[in-house]
PDB file of C-alpha atoms in Angstrom:
ATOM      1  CA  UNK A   1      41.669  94.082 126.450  1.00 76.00           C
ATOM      2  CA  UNK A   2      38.265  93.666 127.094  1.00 82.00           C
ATOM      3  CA  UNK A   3      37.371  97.189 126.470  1.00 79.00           C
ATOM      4  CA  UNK A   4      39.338  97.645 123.335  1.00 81.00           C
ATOM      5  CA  UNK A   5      37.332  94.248 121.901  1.00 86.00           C
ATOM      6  CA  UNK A   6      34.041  95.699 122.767  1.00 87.00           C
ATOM      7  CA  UNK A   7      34.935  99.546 121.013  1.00 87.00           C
ATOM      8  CA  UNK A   8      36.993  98.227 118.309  1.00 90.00           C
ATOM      9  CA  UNK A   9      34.594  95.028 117.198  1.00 92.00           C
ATOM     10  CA  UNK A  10      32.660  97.233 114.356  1.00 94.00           C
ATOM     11  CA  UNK A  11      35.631  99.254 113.637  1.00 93.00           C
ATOM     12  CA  UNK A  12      34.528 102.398 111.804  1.00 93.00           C
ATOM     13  CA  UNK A  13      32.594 100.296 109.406  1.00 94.00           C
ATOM     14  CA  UNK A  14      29.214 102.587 107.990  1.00 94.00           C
ATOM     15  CA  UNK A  15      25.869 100.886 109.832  1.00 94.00           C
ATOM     16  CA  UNK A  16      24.758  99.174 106.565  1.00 90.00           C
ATOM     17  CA  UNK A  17      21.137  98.885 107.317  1.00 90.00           C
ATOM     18  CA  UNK A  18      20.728 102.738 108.368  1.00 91.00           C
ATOM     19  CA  UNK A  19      22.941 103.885 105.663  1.00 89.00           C
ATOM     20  CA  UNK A  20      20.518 102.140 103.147  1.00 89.00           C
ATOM     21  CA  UNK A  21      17.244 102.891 104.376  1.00 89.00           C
ATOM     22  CA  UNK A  22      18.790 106.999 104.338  1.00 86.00           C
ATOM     23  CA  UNK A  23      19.883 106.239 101.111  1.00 87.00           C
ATOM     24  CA  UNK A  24      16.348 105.007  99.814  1.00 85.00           C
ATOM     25  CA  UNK A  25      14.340 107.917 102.109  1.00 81.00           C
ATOM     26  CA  UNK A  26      16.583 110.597 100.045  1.00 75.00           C
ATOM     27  CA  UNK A  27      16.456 109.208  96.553  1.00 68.00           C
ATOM     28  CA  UNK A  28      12.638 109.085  96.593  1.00 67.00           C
ATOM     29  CA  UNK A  29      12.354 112.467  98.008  1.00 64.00           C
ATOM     30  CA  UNK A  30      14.879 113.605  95.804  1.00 62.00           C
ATOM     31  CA  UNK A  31      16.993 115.421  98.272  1.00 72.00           C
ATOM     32  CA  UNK A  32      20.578 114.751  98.867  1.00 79.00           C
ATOM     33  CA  UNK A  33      22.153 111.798  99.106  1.00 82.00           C
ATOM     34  CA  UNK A  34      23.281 111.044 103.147  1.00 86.00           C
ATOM     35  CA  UNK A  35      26.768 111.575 104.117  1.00 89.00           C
ATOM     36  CA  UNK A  36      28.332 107.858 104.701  1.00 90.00           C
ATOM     37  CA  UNK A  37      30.701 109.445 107.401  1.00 91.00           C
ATOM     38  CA  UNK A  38      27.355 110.162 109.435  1.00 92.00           C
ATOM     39  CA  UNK A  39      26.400 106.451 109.229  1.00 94.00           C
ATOM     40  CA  UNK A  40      29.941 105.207 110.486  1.00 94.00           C
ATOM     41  CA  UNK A  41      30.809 103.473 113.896  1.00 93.00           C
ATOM     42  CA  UNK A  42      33.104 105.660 115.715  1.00 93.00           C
ATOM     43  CA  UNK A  43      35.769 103.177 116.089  1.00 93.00           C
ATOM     44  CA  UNK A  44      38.290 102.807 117.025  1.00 96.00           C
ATOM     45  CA  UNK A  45      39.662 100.330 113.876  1.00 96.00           C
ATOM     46  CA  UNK A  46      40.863  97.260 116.138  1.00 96.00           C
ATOM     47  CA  UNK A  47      44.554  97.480 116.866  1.00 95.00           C
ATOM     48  CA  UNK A  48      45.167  93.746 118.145  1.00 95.00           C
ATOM     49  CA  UNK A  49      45.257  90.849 116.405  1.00 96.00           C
ATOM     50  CA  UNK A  50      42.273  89.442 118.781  1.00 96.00           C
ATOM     51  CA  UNK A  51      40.020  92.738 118.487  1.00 96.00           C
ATOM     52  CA  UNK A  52      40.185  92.346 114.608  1.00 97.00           C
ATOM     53  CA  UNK A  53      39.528  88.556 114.954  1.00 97.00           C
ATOM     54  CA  UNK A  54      36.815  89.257 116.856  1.00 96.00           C
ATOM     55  CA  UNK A  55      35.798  91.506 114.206  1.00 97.00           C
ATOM     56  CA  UNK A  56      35.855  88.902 111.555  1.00 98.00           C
ATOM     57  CA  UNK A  57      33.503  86.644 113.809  1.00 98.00           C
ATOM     58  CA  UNK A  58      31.168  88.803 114.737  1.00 97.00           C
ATOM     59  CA  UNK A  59      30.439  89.758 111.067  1.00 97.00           C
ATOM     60  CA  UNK A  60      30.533  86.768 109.677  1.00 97.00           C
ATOM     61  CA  UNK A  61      28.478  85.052 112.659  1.00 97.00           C
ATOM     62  CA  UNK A  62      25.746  87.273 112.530  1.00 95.00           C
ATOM     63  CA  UNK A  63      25.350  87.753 108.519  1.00 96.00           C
ATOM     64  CA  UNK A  64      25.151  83.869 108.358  1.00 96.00           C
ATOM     65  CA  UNK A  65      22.581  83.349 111.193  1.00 94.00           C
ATOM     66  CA  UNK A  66      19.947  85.436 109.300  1.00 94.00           C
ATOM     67  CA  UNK A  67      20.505  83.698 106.144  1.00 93.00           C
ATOM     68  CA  UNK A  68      17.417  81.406 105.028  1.00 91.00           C
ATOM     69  CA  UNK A  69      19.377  78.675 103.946  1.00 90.00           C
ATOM     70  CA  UNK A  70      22.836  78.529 104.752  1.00 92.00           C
ATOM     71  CA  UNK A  71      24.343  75.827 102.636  1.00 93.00           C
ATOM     72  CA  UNK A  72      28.453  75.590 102.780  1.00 94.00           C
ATOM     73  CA  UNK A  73      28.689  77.681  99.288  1.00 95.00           C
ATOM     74  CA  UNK A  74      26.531  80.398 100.777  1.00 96.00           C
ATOM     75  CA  UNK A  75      28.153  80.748 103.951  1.00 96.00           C
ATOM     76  CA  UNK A  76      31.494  80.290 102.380  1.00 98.00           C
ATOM     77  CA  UNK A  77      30.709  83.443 100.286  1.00 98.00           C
ATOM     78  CA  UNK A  78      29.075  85.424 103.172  1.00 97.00           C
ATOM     79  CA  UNK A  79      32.206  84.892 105.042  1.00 98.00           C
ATOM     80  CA  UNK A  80      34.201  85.752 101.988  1.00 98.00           C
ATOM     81  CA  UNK A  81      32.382  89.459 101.728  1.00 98.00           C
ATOM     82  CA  UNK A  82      32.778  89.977 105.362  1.00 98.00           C
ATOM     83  CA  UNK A  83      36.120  89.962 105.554  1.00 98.00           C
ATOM     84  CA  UNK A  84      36.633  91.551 101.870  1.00 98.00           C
ATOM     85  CA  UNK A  85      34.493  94.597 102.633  1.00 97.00           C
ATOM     86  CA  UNK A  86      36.535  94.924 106.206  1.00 98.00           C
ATOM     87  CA  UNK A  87      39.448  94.930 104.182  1.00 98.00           C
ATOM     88  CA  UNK A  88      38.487  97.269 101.829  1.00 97.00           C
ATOM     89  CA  UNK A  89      37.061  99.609 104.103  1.00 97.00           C
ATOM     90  CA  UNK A  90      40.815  99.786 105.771  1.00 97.00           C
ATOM     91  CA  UNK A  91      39.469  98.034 108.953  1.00 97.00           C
ATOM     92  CA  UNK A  92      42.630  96.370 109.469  1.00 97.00           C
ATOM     93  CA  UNK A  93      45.309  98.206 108.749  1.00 96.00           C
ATOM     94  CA  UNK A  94      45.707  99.106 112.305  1.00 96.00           C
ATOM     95  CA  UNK A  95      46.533  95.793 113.732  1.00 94.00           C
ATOM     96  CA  UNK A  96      49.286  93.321 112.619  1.00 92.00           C
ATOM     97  CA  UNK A  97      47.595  90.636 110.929  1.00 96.00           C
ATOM     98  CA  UNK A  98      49.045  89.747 107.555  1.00 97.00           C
ATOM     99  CA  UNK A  99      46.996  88.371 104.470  1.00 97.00           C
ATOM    100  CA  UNK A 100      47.796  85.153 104.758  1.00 98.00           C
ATOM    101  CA  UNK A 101      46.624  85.205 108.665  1.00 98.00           C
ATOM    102  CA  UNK A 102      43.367  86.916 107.769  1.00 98.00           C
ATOM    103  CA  UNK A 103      42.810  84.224 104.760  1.00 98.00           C
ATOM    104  CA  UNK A 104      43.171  81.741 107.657  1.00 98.00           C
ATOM    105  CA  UNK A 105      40.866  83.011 109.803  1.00 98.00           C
ATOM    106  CA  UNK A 106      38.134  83.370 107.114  1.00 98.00           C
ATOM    107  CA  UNK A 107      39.105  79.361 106.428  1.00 98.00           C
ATOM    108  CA  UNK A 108      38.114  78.685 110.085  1.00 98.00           C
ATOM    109  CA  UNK A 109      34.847  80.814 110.012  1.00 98.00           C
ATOM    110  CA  UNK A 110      33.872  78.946 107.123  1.00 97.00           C
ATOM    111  CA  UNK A 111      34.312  76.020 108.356  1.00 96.00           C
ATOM    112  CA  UNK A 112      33.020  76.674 112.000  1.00 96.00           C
ATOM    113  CA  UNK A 113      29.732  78.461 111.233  1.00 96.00           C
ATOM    114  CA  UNK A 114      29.317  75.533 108.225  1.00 93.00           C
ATOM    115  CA  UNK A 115      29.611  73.441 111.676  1.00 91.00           C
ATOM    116  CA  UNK A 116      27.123  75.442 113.567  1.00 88.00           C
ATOM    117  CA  UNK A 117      24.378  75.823 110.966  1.00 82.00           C
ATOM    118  CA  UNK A 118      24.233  72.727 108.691  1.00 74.00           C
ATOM    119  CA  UNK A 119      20.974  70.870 108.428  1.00 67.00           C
ATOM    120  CA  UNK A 120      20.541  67.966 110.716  1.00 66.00           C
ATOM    121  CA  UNK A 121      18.280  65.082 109.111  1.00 67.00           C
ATOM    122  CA  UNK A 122      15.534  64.187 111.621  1.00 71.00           C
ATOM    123  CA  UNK A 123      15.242  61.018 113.235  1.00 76.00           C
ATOM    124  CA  UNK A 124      12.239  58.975 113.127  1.00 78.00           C
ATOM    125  CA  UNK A 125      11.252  58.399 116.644  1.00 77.00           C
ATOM    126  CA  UNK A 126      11.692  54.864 118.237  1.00 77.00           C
ATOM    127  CA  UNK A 127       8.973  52.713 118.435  1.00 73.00           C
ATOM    128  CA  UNK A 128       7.765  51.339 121.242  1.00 71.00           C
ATOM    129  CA  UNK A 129       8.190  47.256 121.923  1.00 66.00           C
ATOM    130  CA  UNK A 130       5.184  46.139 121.321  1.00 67.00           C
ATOM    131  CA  UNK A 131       5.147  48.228 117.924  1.00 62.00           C
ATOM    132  CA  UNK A 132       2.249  50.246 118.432  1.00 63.00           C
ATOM    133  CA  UNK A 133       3.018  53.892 118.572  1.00 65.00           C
ATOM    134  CA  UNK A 134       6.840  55.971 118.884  1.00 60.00           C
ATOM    135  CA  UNK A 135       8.328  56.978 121.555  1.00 57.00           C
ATOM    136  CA  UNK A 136       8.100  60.212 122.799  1.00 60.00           C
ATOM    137  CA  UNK A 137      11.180  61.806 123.487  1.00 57.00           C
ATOM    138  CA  UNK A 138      13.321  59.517 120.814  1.00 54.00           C
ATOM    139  CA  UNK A 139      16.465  60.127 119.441  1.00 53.00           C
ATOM    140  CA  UNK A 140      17.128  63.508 117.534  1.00 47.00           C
TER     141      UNK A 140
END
């Protein structure tokens, strides 16, 4: 299983970043416009319920962590076009997860990446007893 989840976790999804900076290379030097099919992972599409999961994560995870401010709305629509463009893009029609089972999973995302990168306030550090100076090393 292992093997499928590391072959199958980008599906045969086109390498965004490479596909765009093609894209911009060819319209300014007026040549043809790159082939998407050359900018594609070679699969396979995952064909598990777990490789496609896995899938969902690692797109949404990693789209999230290099936003500059992930606030619940942002990551909750980040999320929500990771898993829309998968679906679009046929990623999942190989494994047996319904809609209602990938709208669940994107729920959970949301909610666990919302966990993972919220804002902490910081603490002001202790001070000391005799009220000079804080704490080093104070709550935080």
């Amino acid at each position: 299983m292992l093997h499928e989840f590391i072959s199958a976790h980008h599906g045969t999804m086109v390498v965004q970043y490479f596909y765009h900076a093609a894209t911009q290379q060819r319209k300014n030097g007026q040549e043809r416009l790159p082939d998407e099919t050359e900018f594609r992972y070679p699969g396979p599409k995952p064909r598990s319920k777990e490789a496609a999961i896995l899938m969902l994560a690692d797109a949404s995870e990693s789209s999230v962590r290099s936003m500059p401010d992930p606030t619940p709305t942002r990551i909750e629509n980040q999320v929500h076009k990771m898993v829309t463009a998968r679906l679009a893009d046929g990623q999942l029609e190989d494994c047996d997860l319904t809609l209602h089972q990938v709208h669940l999973i994107e729920e959970s995302l949301v909610k666990s990446l919302y966990g993972f990168y919220h804002a902490r306030i910081a603490y002001p550090k202790p001070i000391e007893a005799d009220g000079d100076k804080p704490v080093e090393g104070g709550q935080g």
